[in-house]
């Protein structure tokens, strides 16, 4: 796309002189619209917004009170959807961290396909501008996002993002009123398999990021509650299923199958009682786990074929767990170690199953 086809959307709270300077440069770059959302700024800041509102191809929307960055972005998206026919939208911050050349670059990279473009700052050790707390926080968040959602994003907190009109309804339905909205946007894109493309941009921090409205404790809690929410629910459902599964294995191992001799298959010795107990326990616990994950963990409204995919995953997991348990249990001499061994194997499979269920089994129908 070209800048004339795009809107630059800027949520703003208590801005300084950097906002009008940035808007002036965006005007010179000939963007189709520069839309500023005043998120409840006090009266002394209104002259800044009034000045911008009088400029060509600029418009200002006002919140009477501070609702948060997420709501300010949705207010802008709703306006663009209803009152313009612009093909693309680029979100940017008002604190001087983004430069016009990067904003233009994102506009030119936008195409017709559904994807989210992310302007990514340099958080490596070579970047001397990044405050240590910002570097550490972003690195941790990137690693956690990669672990639970399958994609490494080097800058999860960037405010410079772009997408085309096809994704407007999707972005309007993303939840979160404050800074957590931007993290939830990434999570929802990952879960719905919407591509996210990382584009390097300039790294700019002013006065050690002193002008940010980000509250380190409150807003970090909101972000990580979203980031880890699915996994916490998955953990709770898995613990219930695990207790049921392990209880059945213990009952069978120490009571019903306790006198079963070892068997030899393809030159490998297996503990017969383990080969019998594990699949029986899994056949009972798997349906319970499926219902908990579908309705409580991933909360999918419609995921055609989820039951069939879950059966395939459960069968593969069962075969791997059973064979691994049967093989390793053959070397266990102390009776009290049978269940701890089973627990270790289950924990390893726990993380593997989460990624497959989150990304494959319970993918929601688009």
JSON list of N, CA and C in Angstrom, two decimals, residues 256-290:
[
{"chain": "A", "resi": 256, "resn": "UNK", "atom": "N", "xyz": [-4.77, -55.10, 41.00]},
{"chain": "A", "resi": 256, "resn": "UNK", "atom": "CA", "xyz": [-5.29, -56.04, 40.00]},
{"chain": "A", "resi": 256, "resn": "UNK", "atom": "C", "xyz": [-4.18, -56.74, 39.21]},
{"chain": "A", "resi": 257, "resn": "UNK", "atom": "N", "xyz": [-3.10, -55.99, 38.85]},
{"chain": "A", "resi": 257, "resn": "UNK", "atom": "CA", "xyz": [-2.06, -56.56, 38.00]},
{"chain": "A", "resi": 257, "resn": "UNK", "atom": "C", "xyz": [-0.73, -56.76, 38.73]},
{"chain": "A", "resi": 258, "resn": "UNK", "atom": "N", "xyz": [-0.75, -56.77, 40.05]},
{"chain": "A", "resi": 258, "resn": "UNK", "atom": "CA", "xyz": [0.51, -56.78, 40.78]},
{"chain": "A", "resi": 258, "resn": "UNK", "atom": "C", "xyz": [1.34, -58.05, 40.56]},
{"chain": "A", "resi": 259, "resn": "UNK", "atom": "N", "xyz": [0.73, -59.16, 40.18]},
{"chain": "A", "resi": 259, "resn": "UNK", "atom": "CA", "xyz": [1.46, -60.42, 40.00]},
{"chain": "A", "resi": 259, "resn": "UNK", "atom": "C", "xyz": [1.77, -60.73, 38.55]},
{"chain": "A", "resi": 260, "resn": "UNK", "atom": "N", "xyz": [1.54, -59.79, 37.66]},
{"chain": "A", "resi": 260, "resn": "UNK", "atom": "CA", "xyz": [1.81, -60.03, 36.25]},
{"chain": "A", "resi": 260, "resn": "UNK", "atom": "C", "xyz": [3.33, -60.07, 36.01]},
{"chain": "A", "resi": 261, "resn": "UNK", "atom": "N", "xyz": [3.83, -61.12, 35.34]},
{"chain": "A", "resi": 261, "resn": "UNK", "atom": "CA", "xyz": [5.27, -61.21, 35.08]},
{"chain": "A", "resi": 261, "resn": "UNK", "atom": "C", "xyz": [5.69, -60.29, 33.93]},
{"chain": "A", "resi": 262, "resn": "UNK", "atom": "N", "xyz": [6.98, -60.01, 33.82]},
{"chain": "A", "resi": 262, "resn": "UNK", "atom": "CA", "xyz": [7.50, -59.22, 32.69]},
{"chain": "A", "resi": 262, "resn": "UNK", "atom": "C", "xyz": [7.34, -60.01, 31.40]},
{"chain": "A", "resi": 263, "resn": "UNK", "atom": "N", "xyz": [7.27, -59.29, 30.31]},
{"chain": "A", "resi": 263, "resn": "UNK", "atom": "CA", "xyz": [7.18, -59.93, 29.00]},
{"chain": "A", "resi": 263, "resn": "UNK", "atom": "C", "xyz": [8.31, -59.42, 28.12]},
{"chain": "A", "resi": 264, "resn": "UNK", "atom": "N", "xyz": [8.65, -60.21, 27.12]},
{"chain": "A", "resi": 264, "resn": "UNK", "atom": "CA", "xyz": [9.72, -59.84, 26.20]},
{"chain": "A", "resi": 264, "resn": "UNK", "atom": "C", "xyz": [9.13, -59.69, 24.79]},
{"chain": "A", "resi": 265, "resn": "UNK", "atom": "N", "xyz": [9.40, -58.55, 24.16]},
{"chain": "A", "resi": 265, "resn": "UNK", "atom": "CA", "xyz": [8.85, -58.28, 22.83]},
{"chain": "A", "resi": 265, "resn": "UNK", "atom": "C", "xyz": [9.94, -57.62, 21.99]},
{"chain": "A", "resi": 266, "resn": "UNK", "atom": "N", "xyz": [10.20, -58.22, 20.83]},
{"chain": "A", "resi": 266, "resn": "UNK", "atom": "CA", "xyz": [11.24, -57.73, 19.92]},
{"chain": "A", "resi": 266, "resn": "UNK", "atom": "C", "xyz": [12.59, -57.57, 20.63]},
{"chain": "A", "resi": 267, "resn": "UNK", "atom": "N", "xyz": [12.84, -58.51, 21.51]},
{"chain": "A", "resi": 267, "resn": "UNK", "atom": "CA", "xyz": [14.12, -58.51, 22.23]},
{"chain": "A", "resi": 267, "resn": "UNK", "atom": "C", "xyz": [14.21, -57.51, 23.37]},
{"chain": "A", "resi": 268, "resn": "UNK", "atom": "N", "xyz": [13.05, -56.87, 23.71]},
{"chain": "A", "resi": 268, "resn": "UNK", "atom": "CA", "xyz": [13.05, -55.87, 24.78]},
{"chain": "A", "resi": 268, "resn": "UNK", "atom": "C", "xyz": [12.14, -56.35, 25.89]},
{"chain": "A", "resi": 269, "resn": "UNK", "atom": "N", "xyz": [12.58, -56.22, 27.12]},
{"chain": "A", "resi": 269, "resn": "UNK", "atom": "CA", "xyz": [11.78, -56.61, 28.28]},
{"chain": "A", "resi": 269, "resn": "UNK", "atom": "C", "xyz": [10.88, -55.46, 28.70]},
{"chain": "A", "resi": 270, "resn": "UNK", "atom": "N", "xyz": [9.61, -55.79, 28.95]},
{"chain": "A", "resi": 270, "resn": "UNK", "atom": "CA", "xyz": [8.62, -54.83, 29.41]},
{"chain": "A", "resi": 270, "resn": "UNK", "atom": "C", "xyz": [7.95, -55.34, 30.69]},
{"chain": "A", "resi": 271, "resn": "UNK", "atom": "N", "xyz": [7.55, -54.40, 31.57]},
{"chain": "A", "resi": 271, "resn": "UNK", "atom": "CA", "xyz": [6.76, -54.77, 32.74]},
{"chain": "A", "resi": 271, "resn": "UNK", "atom": "C", "xyz": [5.31, -54.88, 32.30]},
{"chain": "A", "resi": 272, "resn": "UNK", "atom": "N", "xyz": [4.77, -56.09, 32.34]},
{"chain": "A", "resi": 272, "resn": "UNK", "atom": "CA", "xyz": [3.42, -56.32, 31.83]},
{"chain": "A", "resi": 272, "resn": "UNK", "atom": "C", "xyz": [2.37, -55.51, 32.58]},
{"chain": "A", "resi": 273, "resn": "UNK", "atom": "N", "xyz": [2.54, -55.38, 33.88]},
{"chain": "A", "resi": 273, "resn": "UNK", "atom": "CA", "xyz": [1.53, -54.65, 34.65]},
{"chain": "A", "resi": 273, "resn": "UNK", "atom": "C", "xyz": [1.48, -53.18, 34.24]},
{"chain": "A", "resi": 274, "resn": "UNK", "atom": "N", "xyz": [2.63, -52.62, 33.84]},
{"chain": "A", "resi": 274, "resn": "UNK", "atom": "CA", "xyz": [2.65, -51.23, 33.37]},
{"chain": "A", "resi": 274, "resn": "UNK", "atom": "C", "xyz": [1.98, -51.10, 32.01]},
{"chain": "A", "resi": 275, "resn": "UNK", "atom": "N", "xyz": [2.22, -52.08, 31.13]},
{"chain": "A", "resi": 275, "resn": "UNK", "atom": "CA", "xyz": [1.60, -52.05, 29.81]},
{"chain": "A", "resi": 275, "resn": "UNK", "atom": "C", "xyz": [0.09, -52.18, 29.89]},
{"chain": "A", "resi": 276, "resn": "UNK", "atom": "N", "xyz": [-0.41, -52.84, 30.91]},
{"chain": "A", "resi": 276, "resn": "UNK", "atom": "CA", "xyz": [-1.85, -53.00, 31.08]},
{"chain": "A", "resi": 276, "resn": "UNK", "atom": "C", "xyz": [-2.49, -51.81, 31.80]},
{"chain": "A", "resi": 277, "resn": "UNK", "atom": "N", "xyz": [-1.80, -51.31, 32.82]},
{"chain": "A", "resi": 277, "resn": "UNK", "atom": "CA", "xyz": [-2.39, -50.26, 33.65]},
{"chain": "A", "resi": 277, "resn": "UNK", "atom": "C", "xyz": [-2.49, -48.92, 32.94]},
{"chain": "A", "resi": 278, "resn": "UNK", "atom": "N", "xyz": [-1.44, -48.54, 32.22]},
{"chain": "A", "resi": 278, "resn": "UNK", "atom": "CA", "xyz": [-1.40, -47.21, 31.60]},
{"chain": "A", "resi": 278, "resn": "UNK", "atom": "C", "xyz": [-2.53, -46.97, 30.60]},
{"chain": "A", "resi": 279, "resn": "UNK", "atom": "N", "xyz": [-2.77, -47.90, 29.65]},
{"chain": "A", "resi": 279, "resn": "UNK", "atom": "CA", "xyz": [-3.85, -47.62, 28.69]},
{"chain": "A", "resi": 279, "resn": "UNK", "atom": "C", "xyz": [-5.24, -47.63, 29.30]},
{"chain": "A", "resi": 280, "resn": "UNK", "atom": "N", "xyz": [-5.47, -48.48, 30.30]},
{"chain": "A", "resi": 280, "resn": "UNK", "atom": "CA", "xyz": [-6.78, -48.50, 30.94]},
{"chain": "A", "resi": 280, "resn": "UNK", "atom": "C", "xyz": [-7.05, -47.16, 31.65]},
{"chain": "A", "resi": 281, "resn": "UNK", "atom": "N", "xyz": [-6.03, -46.68, 32.35]},
{"chain": "A", "resi": 281, "resn": "UNK", "atom": "CA", "xyz": [-6.18, -45.40, 33.05]},
{"chain": "A", "resi": 281, "resn": "UNK", "atom": "C", "xyz": [-6.41, -44.26, 32.06]},
{"chain": "A", "resi": 282, "resn": "UNK", "atom": "N", "xyz": [-5.70, -44.28, 30.95]},
{"chain": "A", "resi": 282, "resn": "UNK", "atom": "CA", "xyz": [-5.84, -43.21, 29.98]},
{"chain": "A", "resi": 282, "resn": "UNK", "atom": "C", "xyz": [-7.22, -43.24, 29.30]},
{"chain": "A", "resi": 283, "resn": "UNK", "atom": "N", "xyz": [-7.75, -44.40, 29.04]},
{"chain": "A", "resi": 283, "resn": "UNK", "atom": "CA", "xyz": [-9.06, -44.51, 28.42]},
{"chain": "A", "resi": 283, "resn": "UNK", "atom": "C", "xyz": [-10.16, -43.92, 29.31]},
{"chain": "A", "resi": 284, "resn": "UNK", "atom": "N", "xyz": [-9.92, -43.93, 30.61]},
{"chain": "A", "resi": 284, "resn": "UNK", "atom": "CA", "xyz": [-10.90, -43.36, 31.53]},
{"chain": "A", "resi": 284, "resn": "UNK", "atom": "C", "xyz": [-10.69, -41.86, 31.70]},
{"chain": "A", "resi": 285, "resn": "UNK", "atom": "N", "xyz": [-9.44, -41.43, 31.81]},
{"chain": "A", "resi": 285, "resn": "UNK", "atom": "CA", "xyz": [-9.17, -40.02, 32.09]},
{"chain": "A", "resi": 285, "resn": "UNK", "atom": "C", "xyz": [-9.23, -39.13, 30.85]},
{"chain": "A", "resi": 286, "resn": "UNK", "atom": "N", "xyz": [-8.99, -39.68, 29.66]},
{"chain": "A", "resi": 286, "resn": "UNK", "atom": "CA", "xyz": [-8.95, -38.86, 28.44]},
{"chain": "A", "resi": 286, "resn": "UNK", "atom": "C", "xyz": [-10.26, -38.15, 28.14]},
{"chain": "A", "resi": 287, "resn": "UNK", "atom": "N", "xyz": [-11.43, -38.82, 28.19]},
{"chain": "A", "resi": 287, "resn": "UNK", "atom": "CA", "xyz": [-12.68, -38.09, 27.93]},
{"chain": "A", "resi": 287, "resn": "UNK", "atom": "C", "xyz": [-12.92, -36.95, 28.92]},
{"chain": "A", "resi": 288, "resn": "UNK", "atom": "N", "xyz": [-12.54, -37.18, 30.18]},
{"chain": "A", "resi": 288, "resn": "UNK", "atom": "CA", "xyz": [-12.70, -36.12, 31.18]},
{"chain": "A", "resi": 288, "resn": "UNK", "atom": "C", "xyz": [-11.81, -34.93, 30.82]},
{"chain": "A", "resi": 289, "resn": "UNK", "atom": "N", "xyz": [-10.57, -35.20, 30.42]},
{"chain": "A", "resi": 289, "resn": "UNK", "atom": "CA", "xyz": [-9.63, -34.15, 30.05]},
{"chain": "A", "resi": 289, "resn": "UNK", "atom": "C", "xyz": [-10.10, -33.38, 28.82]},
{"chain": "A", "resi": 290, "resn": "UNK", "atom": "N", "xyz": [-10.68, -34.08, 27.86]},
{"chain": "A", "resi": 290, "resn": "UNK", "atom": "CA", "xyz": [-11.16, -33.44, 26.64]},
{"chain": "A", "resi": 290, "resn": "UNK", "atom": "C", "xyz": [-12.26, -32.42, 26.96]}
]
